[in-house]
Amino acid sequence: MTVLAHRATASDEVTRDALAVLQPGFEGTTAPAWLLRQIGEGLTAVGLFGRNIASPAQLAALTAQLRAERDDVLVAIDEEGGDVTRLEVRDGSSFPGNLALGAVDDTALTRGVAHEMGRRLAACGVNLDWAPSADVNSNPDNPVIGVRSFGADTHLAARHTAAYVDGLQAAGVAACTKHFPGHGDTNVDSHHALPRIDADLDTLVARELVPFKAAIEAGTKAVMSAHILVPALDPTRPATLSPRILTGLLRKELGYEGLIVTDGMEMNAIAGTYGIERGSVLAIAAGADAICVGGGLADEDTVLRLRDALVAAVREGTLPQERLADAAARVRALAAWTVAARPDARQEGGRASGIGLAAARRALAVTGSAGPLTDAYVATLTPVANIAVGDETPWGLADELAALVPGTLSGRYPEGADAAGILAAAGERTVVAVVRDAHRHPWMTAVLDALVAARPDTVVVEMGLPGAEPRGALHIATHGAARVCGRAAAEVVASGAGS
């Protein structure tokens, strides 16, 4: 029986289970009729993205609209803080990201930041956060993790992952620790292709798996799989589709009993190799419980195609009904937990916290000094953002510095820019060169070298992963590009303070 030939009714238990394991997205800032209808028929989770969020009040109204159809609906979001924010996609995050928190290395601070982030999400009706990233950033040239990791030290990443999970879930928001079994040692972005990690088993156990063990011990409610091929664990299938990795390693060896969520199935590592329908069936069969889809596919047709692919696989015997029922039961169990953990809005609302800016200030690494600025030209060298971060979130410190040093001018420079053009635009003003992962972009490094050679008083602000010796009269590493990181750096640039 083909997928198209089978259209099961909403009362069919298999169909309801197939709907329950999906986490789709949608377009717009209000719930479309089709989404509400599918929730009524068994859909148990919805994924939100930047396109769905205009303000906290609008988001709260949207989640209330969803809960009018199903009180225990899981409302998921990719809110890591730092570079990856959906709640503040238009302005930049009020919280520094993982690398900044790892740089401070105060687990109480990490827990506090995660708790405040969770409090804000819960106040808007969000109850599942696809965070934190537990990946050990062992490859500094990693194009997709970088500052999203707590760092390259395994045990540092482990203790901060556990603190983050604890803080987030104490606010009533389920944590989804990612990207299992570890995405840090890759040099390919899984949004574009299938990455491969060739580390041996001993290395994987000693490095990649340690933070996930810490998250499990901390009680993480969900774990997200990675679309990566790890031959030491499974030479043929990526982790998301691997029974050896999801059932054998995560469930049996590590003893994890919570929800297993896939990374976005529309990412090319899966969609371009297996297709999302077959990939979704294989993922559930391998041990995943929830299919994340909707970052790029956000319509009812996608939901129906995936639902019917799962139902057809059960009917044809390629997906055991018991496995689908078990996956759906885990989704519903997490949904029930979120209702029980839901904070009292009367107690949780109306508070403000400066913990994000305080953390960003503590995370700065400052070398050199420049003296107080009286005028400045901010030249922001802009690489292409990875898809997880997105191009729509502003970053830098031009606006923040302009508020502190009146008359500050600025320009943004993509690949192809040269130092001569920046110096001509700056005139006699002090050049403040702002970069992001300069060590990964030779053109950016070349521009920096030329600027510092021509103007030794140049101030350099690295807002990505620090990867080179400090340069310039004043060098600041923010360990992330969140709005608060820009604010913290601007304060130091304006004062010229340093070591």
Short mmCIF file of C-alpha atoms in Angstrom, two decimals:
data_model
loop_
_atom_site.label_atom_id
_atom_site.label_comp_id
_atom_site.label_asym_id
_atom_site.label_seq_id
_atom_site.Cartn_x
_atom_site.Cartn_y
_atom_site.Cartn_z
CA MET A 1 0.00 0.00 0.00
CA THR A 2 1.47 3.36 -0.99
CA VAL A 3 1.57 6.46 1.18
CA LEU A 4 -0.77 8.32 -1.14
CA ALA A 5 -3.23 5.45 -1.18
CA HIS A 6 -3.50 5.39 2.59
CA ARG A 7 -5.37 8.23 4.30
CA ALA A 8 -6.17 6.97 7.79
CA THR A 9 -8.88 8.66 9.81
CA ALA A 10 -8.12 10.90 12.77
CA SER A 11 -9.66 8.29 15.08
CA ASP A 12 -7.12 5.69 14.05
CA GLU A 13 -4.71 5.05 16.93
CA VAL A 14 -1.75 4.62 14.60
CA THR A 15 -2.51 7.90 12.87
CA ARG A 16 -2.78 9.75 16.18
CA ASP A 17 0.54 8.27 17.26
CA ALA A 18 2.11 9.33 13.95
CA LEU A 19 0.87 12.89 14.49
CA ALA A 20 2.07 12.86 18.10
CA VAL A 21 5.72 12.29 17.14
CA LEU A 22 5.92 15.27 14.76
CA GLN A 23 7.26 18.71 15.72
CA PRO A 24 6.32 20.88 12.71
CA GLY A 25 6.65 24.59 12.13
CA PHE A 26 4.36 27.09 10.41
CA GLU A 27 4.38 30.55 8.90
CA GLY A 28 3.07 33.69 10.59
CA THR A 29 2.60 35.09 14.08
CA THR A 30 -0.80 33.49 14.67
CA ALA A 31 -1.65 29.81 14.38
CA PRO A 32 -3.12 28.89 10.98
CA ALA A 33 -6.37 26.95 10.86
CA TRP A 34 -4.65 23.81 9.57
CA LEU A 35 -2.32 23.70 12.57
CA LEU A 36 -5.15 24.02 15.07
CA ARG A 37 -7.02 21.30 13.22
CA GLN A 38 -4.05 18.93 13.37
CA ILE A 39 -3.58 19.62 17.09
CA GLY A 40 -7.19 18.63 17.54
CA GLU A 41 -6.51 15.38 15.68
CA GLY A 42 -3.48 14.37 17.73
CA LEU A 43 -0.52 16.63 16.95
CA THR A 44 1.23 17.11 20.30
CA ALA A 45 4.09 19.50 19.53
CA VAL A 46 4.79 22.64 17.54
CA GLY A 47 8.16 24.24 16.72
CA LEU A 48 8.55 28.02 16.74
CA PHE A 49 11.12 30.01 14.75
CA GLY A 50 12.07 33.66 14.43
CA ARG A 51 9.39 34.18 11.77
CA ASN A 52 6.72 33.38 14.37
CA ILE A 53 7.81 35.94 16.96
CA ALA A 54 7.23 39.70 17.00
CA SER A 55 7.12 40.43 20.75
CA PRO A 56 6.70 38.65 24.09
CA ALA A 57 3.03 39.70 24.23
CA GLN A 58 2.37 38.37 20.74
CA LEU A 59 4.17 35.12 21.54
CA ALA A 60 2.12 34.65 24.71
CA ALA A 61 -1.05 35.18 22.70
CA LEU A 62 0.10 32.64 20.11
CA THR A 63 0.88 29.96 22.67
CA ALA A 64 -2.46 30.61 24.38
CA GLN A 65 -4.13 30.07 21.01
CA LEU A 66 -2.38 26.71 20.70
CA ARG A 67 -3.31 25.69 24.26
CA ALA A 68 -6.94 26.48 23.62
CA GLU A 69 -6.84 23.42 21.35
CA ARG A 70 -4.69 21.25 23.62
CA ASP A 71 -3.61 22.34 27.07
CA ASP A 72 -0.52 20.12 27.17
CA VAL A 73 0.81 20.94 23.71
CA LEU A 74 4.60 21.06 23.57
CA VAL A 75 5.75 24.45 22.26
CA ALA A 76 9.39 24.14 21.27
CA ILE A 77 11.93 26.79 20.32
CA ASP A 78 15.63 26.99 19.47
CA GLU A 79 16.67 29.50 22.13
CA GLU A 80 20.32 29.01 23.03
CA GLY A 81 20.99 32.63 23.92
CA GLY A 82 24.10 34.20 22.47
CA ASP A 83 24.31 33.93 18.71
CA VAL A 84 21.25 31.67 18.38
CA THR A 85 18.11 33.43 19.52
CA ARG A 86 14.52 33.25 18.35
CA LEU A 87 12.91 35.13 21.23
CA GLU A 88 15.01 38.22 20.42
CA VAL A 89 15.76 37.53 16.77
CA ARG A 90 15.24 41.16 15.72
CA ASP A 91 17.43 42.80 18.37
CA GLY A 92 19.96 40.22 19.53
CA SER A 93 19.98 38.23 22.73
CA SER A 94 19.92 39.58 26.27
CA PHE A 95 22.06 36.59 27.27
CA PRO A 96 25.59 35.61 26.27
CA GLY A 97 25.94 32.19 24.70
CA ASN A 98 27.67 29.04 25.84
CA LEU A 99 31.25 29.99 24.96
CA ALA A 100 31.01 33.16 27.06
CA LEU A 101 29.63 31.19 29.99
CA GLY A 102 32.38 28.63 29.59
CA ALA A 103 34.98 31.40 29.53
CA VAL A 104 33.73 32.66 32.90
CA ASP A 105 33.52 29.07 34.19
CA ASP A 106 31.11 29.77 37.03
CA THR A 107 28.46 27.05 37.04
CA ALA A 108 26.23 29.09 39.36
CA LEU A 109 26.24 31.85 36.75
CA THR A 110 25.42 29.40 33.97
CA ARG A 111 22.54 28.00 35.99
CA GLY A 112 21.29 31.53 36.72
CA VAL A 113 21.43 32.57 33.07
CA ALA A 114 19.60 29.42 31.99
CA HIS A 115 16.98 29.87 34.71
CA GLU A 116 16.30 33.48 33.70
CA MET A 117 16.07 32.47 30.06
CA GLY A 118 13.70 29.68 31.01
CA ARG A 119 11.61 32.06 33.09
CA ARG A 120 11.17 34.36 30.12
CA LEU A 121 10.30 31.47 27.81
CA ALA A 122 7.79 30.07 30.30
CA ALA A 123 6.18 33.49 30.70
CA CYS A 124 5.55 33.43 26.94
CA GLY A 125 4.13 29.90 27.04
CA VAL A 126 7.17 28.06 25.63
CA ASN A 127 7.87 24.79 27.45
CA LEU A 128 10.54 22.95 25.41
CA ASP A 129 13.88 24.52 24.50
CA TRP A 130 16.12 22.85 21.91
CA ALA A 131 19.13 23.70 24.09
CA PRO A 132 21.79 23.47 25.43
CA SER A 133 24.51 22.48 22.99
CA ALA A 134 26.66 19.92 24.82
CA ASP A 135 29.10 19.62 21.92
CA VAL A 136 32.80 19.83 22.78
CA ASN A 137 34.25 22.26 20.24
CA SER A 138 37.38 20.20 19.64
CA ASN A 139 37.72 21.43 16.04
CA PRO A 140 38.26 25.22 16.10
CA ASP A 141 37.37 25.39 12.39
CA ASN A 142 33.92 23.87 13.01
CA PRO A 143 31.55 25.90 10.81
CA VAL A 144 28.33 25.26 12.75
CA ILE A 145 29.15 24.88 16.48
CA GLY A 146 31.92 27.33 17.50
CA VAL A 147 30.63 29.76 20.13
CA ARG A 148 27.55 27.59 20.63
CA SER A 149 29.79 25.21 22.62
CA PHE A 150 30.89 25.85 26.20
CA GLY A 151 34.41 25.20 24.97
CA ALA A 152 37.02 22.68 23.88
CA ASP A 153 37.53 21.20 27.34
CA THR A 154 35.39 18.11 27.85
CA HIS A 155 34.86 18.42 31.59
CA LEU A 156 34.17 22.15 31.43
CA ALA A 157 31.50 21.46 28.81
CA ALA A 158 30.06 18.70 31.00
CA ARG A 159 29.69 20.73 34.18
CA HIS A 160 28.15 23.70 32.36
CA THR A 161 25.80 21.48 30.37
CA ALA A 162 24.51 20.04 33.64
CA ALA A 163 24.14 23.50 35.20
CA TYR A 164 22.27 24.78 32.16
CA VAL A 165 19.86 21.82 32.17
CA ASP A 166 19.22 22.31 35.88
CA GLY A 167 18.56 26.04 35.57
CA LEU A 168 16.30 25.78 32.54
CA GLN A 169 14.18 22.96 33.93
CA ALA A 170 13.86 24.65 37.33
CA ALA A 171 11.96 27.35 35.44
CA GLY A 172 9.50 24.79 34.06
CA VAL A 173 11.01 24.52 30.58
CA ALA A 174 12.24 21.13 29.35
CA ALA A 175 15.84 21.09 28.17
CA CYS A 176 16.79 19.30 24.94
CA THR A 177 20.52 18.59 25.11
CA LYS A 178 22.16 18.42 21.67
CA HIS A 179 23.67 17.23 19.30
CA PHE A 180 24.16 13.57 20.31
CA PRO A 181 26.68 11.93 20.13
CA GLY A 182 28.62 15.19 19.66
CA HIS A 183 28.94 17.63 16.74
CA GLY A 184 32.10 19.42 17.85
CA ASP A 185 34.72 17.64 15.74
CA THR A 186 33.14 18.34 12.35
CA ASN A 187 34.26 20.55 9.47
CA VAL A 188 30.98 20.35 7.53
CA ASP A 189 27.68 22.05 8.37
CA SER A 190 24.93 19.40 8.46
CA HIS A 191 22.49 21.97 7.09
CA HIS A 192 24.37 21.55 3.80
CA ALA A 193 25.84 18.03 3.77
CA LEU A 194 26.50 14.98 5.94
CA PRO A 195 29.45 15.54 8.30
CA ARG A 196 31.73 12.68 9.31
CA ILE A 197 33.71 12.23 12.52
CA ASP A 198 36.58 9.76 12.24
CA ALA A 199 37.66 9.76 15.89
CA ASP A 200 38.21 6.33 17.43
CA LEU A 201 35.88 4.86 20.03
CA ASP A 202 38.11 5.65 23.01
CA THR A 203 38.29 9.31 21.97
CA LEU A 204 34.55 9.53 21.51
CA VAL A 205 33.87 8.02 24.93
CA ALA A 206 36.42 10.22 26.70
CA ARG A 207 35.57 13.44 24.87
CA GLU A 208 32.19 13.63 23.10
CA LEU A 209 30.02 11.51 25.40
CA VAL A 210 31.02 13.00 28.77
CA PRO A 211 28.78 16.13 28.57
CA PHE A 212 25.82 13.99 27.51
CA LYS A 213 26.35 11.71 30.49
CA ALA A 214 26.35 14.82 32.70
CA ALA A 215 23.11 16.03 31.10
CA ILE A 216 21.46 12.65 31.67
CA GLU A 217 22.55 12.68 35.31
CA ALA A 218 21.12 16.21 35.61
CA GLY A 219 17.77 14.89 34.37
CA THR A 220 17.54 16.42 30.90
CA LYS A 221 14.04 15.80 29.60
CA ALA A 222 15.10 15.52 25.96
CA VAL A 223 18.18 14.79 23.86
CA MET A 224 18.55 15.85 20.23
CA SER A 225 20.36 13.63 17.75
CA ALA A 226 22.98 14.86 15.30
CA HIS A 227 22.94 14.29 11.55
CA ILE A 228 26.53 13.06 11.56
CA LEU A 229 28.24 9.87 10.45
CA VAL A 230 30.46 8.38 13.17
CA PRO A 231 32.03 5.20 11.77
CA ALA A 232 33.41 4.11 15.15
CA LEU A 233 29.80 3.85 16.34
CA ASP A 234 27.99 3.01 13.10
CA PRO A 235 29.83 2.89 9.74
CA THR A 236 26.70 3.08 7.58
CA ARG A 237 24.03 5.31 9.13
CA PRO A 238 24.12 8.84 10.55
CA ALA A 239 23.32 9.09 14.27
CA THR A 240 19.74 10.25 13.74
CA LEU A 241 18.95 7.06 11.79
CA SER A 242 21.17 4.63 13.70
CA PRO A 243 19.69 1.97 16.03
CA ARG A 244 23.24 1.33 17.29
CA ILE A 245 23.61 4.95 18.40
CA LEU A 246 20.10 5.89 19.56
CA THR A 247 18.94 2.59 21.04
CA GLY A 248 22.18 0.73 21.67
CA LEU A 249 24.34 3.59 22.97
CA LEU A 250 21.98 6.28 24.25
CA ARG A 251 19.21 4.09 25.64
CA LYS A 252 20.97 0.91 26.72
CA GLU A 253 24.56 1.88 27.51
CA LEU A 254 23.94 5.38 28.88
CA GLY A 255 20.57 4.47 30.42
CA TYR A 256 18.68 7.46 29.03
CA GLU A 257 14.88 7.17 29.37
CA GLY A 258 13.67 10.58 28.22
CA LEU A 259 12.57 11.94 24.84
CA ILE A 260 14.88 11.62 21.83
CA VAL A 261 14.29 14.37 19.27
CA THR A 262 15.86 14.52 15.82
CA ASP A 263 17.61 17.59 14.52
CA GLY A 264 15.73 19.27 11.66
CA MET A 265 14.87 16.59 9.11
CA GLU A 266 14.82 19.11 6.27
CA MET A 267 18.56 19.67 6.74
CA ASN A 268 20.44 18.44 3.71
CA ALA A 269 22.40 15.82 5.66
CA ILE A 270 19.12 13.83 5.79
CA ALA A 271 16.81 15.40 3.19
CA GLY A 272 19.51 15.25 0.52
CA THR A 273 20.48 11.65 1.22
CA TYR A 274 17.43 9.76 2.50
CA GLY A 275 14.56 12.22 1.97
CA ILE A 276 12.43 13.45 4.86
CA GLU A 277 9.72 10.79 4.59
CA ARG A 278 12.08 7.80 4.55
CA GLY A 279 14.40 9.54 6.97
CA SER A 280 11.57 10.08 9.46
CA VAL A 281 10.53 6.43 9.32
CA LEU A 282 14.13 5.28 9.80
CA ALA A 283 14.62 7.73 12.69
CA ILE A 284 11.60 6.46 14.62
CA ALA A 285 12.59 2.85 13.90
CA ALA A 286 16.12 3.61 15.16
CA GLY A 287 14.83 4.88 18.49
CA ALA A 288 13.96 8.56 18.01
CA ASP A 289 10.67 9.66 19.55
CA ALA A 290 10.04 13.01 17.89
CA ILE A 291 10.66 14.34 14.39
CA CYS A 292 11.77 17.97 14.27
CA VAL A 293 10.72 19.54 10.97
CA GLY A 294 9.58 23.01 10.07
CA GLY A 295 12.61 25.23 9.85
CA GLY A 296 12.22 25.25 6.09
CA LEU A 297 9.09 23.13 5.63
CA ALA A 298 6.15 24.77 7.37
CA ASP A 299 2.84 23.69 5.86
CA GLU A 300 0.08 21.15 6.33
CA ASP A 301 1.23 19.09 3.37
CA THR A 302 4.51 18.35 5.15
CA VAL A 303 2.66 17.19 8.26
CA LEU A 304 0.34 14.95 6.23
CA ARG A 305 3.18 13.49 4.15
CA LEU A 306 5.17 12.58 7.25
CA ARG A 307 2.12 11.28 9.09
CA ASP A 308 1.17 9.08 6.17
CA ALA A 309 4.73 7.84 5.67
CA LEU A 310 4.82 6.65 9.29
CA VAL A 311 1.35 5.07 9.08
CA ALA A 312 2.21 3.31 5.83
CA ALA A 313 5.44 1.96 7.33
CA VAL A 314 3.46 0.46 10.21
CA ARG A 315 0.89 -1.04 7.83
CA GLU A 316 3.65 -2.50 5.65
CA GLY A 317 5.61 -3.89 8.60
CA THR A 318 8.76 -1.80 8.14
CA LEU A 319 8.08 0.16 11.36
CA PRO A 320 6.81 -1.85 14.33
CA GLN A 321 3.59 -0.39 15.71
CA GLU A 322 4.94 -0.89 19.23
CA ARG A 323 7.94 1.35 18.44
CA LEU A 324 5.69 4.13 17.12
CA ALA A 325 3.38 3.78 20.12
CA ASP A 326 6.36 3.93 22.50
CA ALA A 327 7.65 7.09 20.80
CA ALA A 328 4.23 8.75 21.02
CA ALA A 329 3.94 7.77 24.68
CA ARG A 330 7.27 9.47 25.47
CA VAL A 331 6.08 12.64 23.73
CA ARG A 332 2.86 12.63 25.74
CA ALA A 333 4.75 11.96 28.96
CA LEU A 334 6.92 15.03 28.41
CA ALA A 335 3.82 17.07 27.58
CA ALA A 336 2.30 15.98 30.89
CA TRP A 337 5.51 16.97 32.72
CA THR A 338 5.37 20.48 31.29
CA VAL A 339 1.83 20.94 32.62
CA ALA A 340 2.89 19.82 36.09
CA ALA A 341 6.01 22.02 35.97
CA ARG A 342 4.21 25.07 34.59
CA PRO A 343 5.09 28.11 36.73
CA ASP A 344 2.46 30.31 38.34
CA ALA A 345 2.29 33.40 36.11
CA ARG A 346 1.36 35.56 39.10
CA GLN A 347 4.65 34.65 40.77
CA GLU A 348 6.87 34.53 37.70
CA GLY A 349 5.80 37.59 35.74
CA GLY A 350 6.92 41.18 35.92
CA ARG A 351 10.55 40.70 36.99
CA ALA A 352 13.60 42.05 35.25
CA SER A 353 17.14 40.72 35.47
CA GLY A 354 20.52 42.10 34.48
CA ILE A 355 22.25 38.72 34.73
CA GLY A 356 22.85 38.54 30.98
CA LEU A 357 24.83 41.78 30.77
CA ALA A 358 26.68 40.97 33.98
CA ALA A 359 27.69 37.61 32.51
CA ALA A 360 28.78 39.21 29.23
CA ARG A 361 31.00 41.66 31.10
CA ARG A 362 32.64 38.84 33.03
CA ALA A 363 33.26 36.90 29.82
CA LEU A 364 35.41 39.59 28.15
CA ALA A 365 39.10 38.89 27.61
CA VAL A 366 40.87 42.24 27.26
CA THR A 367 44.47 42.77 26.16
CA GLY A 368 46.22 46.14 25.85
CA SER A 369 44.76 49.61 26.28
CA ALA A 370 43.87 52.55 24.07
CA GLY A 371 42.82 55.47 26.23
CA PRO A 372 39.31 56.99 26.24
CA LEU A 373 37.80 57.43 22.77
CA THR A 374 36.68 60.81 21.55
CA ASP A 375 35.71 59.64 18.08
CA ALA A 376 35.56 56.27 16.36
CA TYR A 377 34.87 54.47 13.11
CA VAL A 378 33.47 50.97 13.61
CA ALA A 379 34.32 48.66 10.71
CA THR A 380 32.42 45.38 11.03
CA LEU A 381 33.84 42.59 8.85
CA THR A 382 30.87 40.33 8.13
CA PRO A 383 31.16 36.65 7.20
CA VAL A 384 28.16 34.72 5.95
CA ALA A 385 26.28 33.46 9.01
CA ASN A 386 25.62 29.76 9.39
CA ILE A 387 21.98 28.74 9.07
CA ALA A 388 21.57 27.92 12.76
CA VAL A 389 22.47 31.51 13.63
CA GLY A 390 20.70 33.15 10.69
CA ASP A 391 21.36 36.43 8.92
CA GLU A 392 18.38 38.23 10.42
CA THR A 393 19.79 38.70 13.92
CA PRO A 394 21.87 41.90 14.20
CA TRP A 395 25.31 41.72 15.77
CA GLY A 396 28.27 43.98 16.41
CA LEU A 397 28.79 46.99 18.64
CA ALA A 398 28.36 50.01 16.36
CA ASP A 399 25.04 51.10 17.88
CA GLU A 400 26.19 50.37 21.41
CA LEU A 401 29.38 52.38 20.96
CA ALA A 402 27.54 55.26 19.27
CA ALA A 403 25.41 55.58 22.42
CA LEU A 404 28.58 55.98 24.49
CA VAL A 405 30.75 57.97 22.05
CA PRO A 406 28.58 60.52 20.21
CA GLY A 407 29.46 61.00 16.58
CA THR A 408 30.68 57.46 16.06
CA LEU A 409 30.44 56.40 12.41
CA SER A 410 30.31 52.85 11.12
CA GLY A 411 30.30 50.60 8.06
CA ARG A 412 29.82 46.90 7.36
CA TYR A 413 32.27 45.10 5.09
CA PRO A 414 31.72 41.68 3.48
CA GLU A 415 34.37 39.48 1.89
CA GLY A 416 36.19 41.47 -0.80
CA ALA A 417 36.63 44.57 1.32
CA ASP A 418 40.11 45.97 1.82
CA ALA A 419 41.84 47.98 4.50
CA ALA A 420 42.34 50.99 2.20
CA GLY A 421 38.61 51.48 1.84
CA ILE A 422 38.08 51.25 5.59
CA LEU A 423 40.87 53.72 6.32
CA ALA A 424 39.49 56.16 3.76
CA ALA A 425 36.06 55.99 5.39
CA ALA A 426 37.52 56.36 8.88
CA GLY A 427 39.64 59.42 8.15
CA GLU A 428 41.30 60.54 11.38
CA ARG A 429 38.89 58.60 13.60
CA THR A 430 40.11 55.66 15.66
CA VAL A 431 39.35 52.43 13.80
CA VAL A 432 37.42 49.83 15.76
CA ALA A 433 37.58 46.61 13.73
CA VAL A 434 34.88 44.10 14.69
CA VAL A 435 35.28 40.52 13.46
CA ARG A 436 33.65 37.14 13.92
CA ASP A 437 35.76 33.95 13.75
CA ALA A 438 38.61 35.77 12.02
CA HIS A 439 40.80 32.64 12.20
CA ARG A 440 38.35 30.87 9.85
CA HIS A 441 38.37 33.63 7.20
CA PRO A 442 41.72 34.46 5.55
CA TRP A 443 40.30 37.60 3.94
CA MET A 444 39.32 38.91 7.36
CA THR A 445 42.74 38.19 8.82
CA ALA A 446 44.40 39.97 5.90
CA VAL A 447 42.26 43.09 6.41
CA LEU A 448 43.04 43.11 10.14
CA ASP A 449 46.77 42.78 9.53
CA ALA A 450 46.71 45.67 7.09
CA LEU A 451 44.67 47.89 9.41
CA VAL A 452 46.94 47.29 12.39
CA ALA A 453 50.06 47.83 10.27
CA ALA A 454 48.74 51.15 8.94
CA ARG A 455 47.16 52.30 12.21
CA PRO A 456 48.74 50.75 15.33
CA ASP A 457 46.06 52.41 17.47
CA THR A 458 43.38 50.18 15.87
CA VAL A 459 41.04 48.52 18.35
CA VAL A 460 40.09 44.91 17.51
CA VAL A 461 36.97 43.21 18.85
CA GLU A 462 36.62 39.47 18.15
CA MET A 463 32.98 38.40 18.59
CA GLY A 464 33.43 34.80 17.51
CA LEU A 465 35.77 32.03 18.59
CA PRO A 466 39.16 33.50 19.55
CA GLY A 467 41.72 31.80 17.36
CA ALA A 468 44.74 34.06 16.97
CA GLU A 469 47.14 36.10 19.04
CA PRO A 470 45.64 39.43 20.18
CA ARG A 471 46.37 42.29 17.82
CA GLY A 472 45.80 46.05 17.89
CA ALA A 473 46.37 48.57 20.66
CA LEU A 474 43.34 47.13 22.44
CA HIS A 475 42.02 43.64 21.75
CA ILE A 476 38.76 42.35 23.17
CA ALA A 477 37.42 38.81 22.84
CA THR A 478 33.71 38.71 23.71
CA HIS A 479 33.24 34.93 23.16
CA GLY A 480 30.01 35.52 21.26
CA ALA A 481 28.00 38.03 19.29
CA ALA A 482 24.91 38.50 21.47
CA ARG A 483 23.65 42.06 21.92
CA VAL A 484 24.86 42.07 25.53
CA CYS A 485 28.32 41.00 24.37
CA GLY A 486 28.40 44.04 22.08
CA ARG A 487 27.27 46.27 24.92
CA ALA A 488 29.94 44.92 27.28
CA ALA A 489 32.68 45.37 24.66
CA ALA A 490 31.50 48.89 23.79
CA GLU A 491 31.88 49.93 27.43
CA VAL A 492 35.52 48.85 27.42
CA VAL A 493 36.24 50.39 24.00
CA ALA A 494 34.74 53.72 25.04
CA SER A 495 36.80 53.89 28.21
CA GLY A 496 39.96 52.52 26.60
CA ALA A 497 40.47 50.39 29.70
CA GLY A 498 42.60 47.30 29.51
CA SER A 499 45.56 45.50 30.94
#
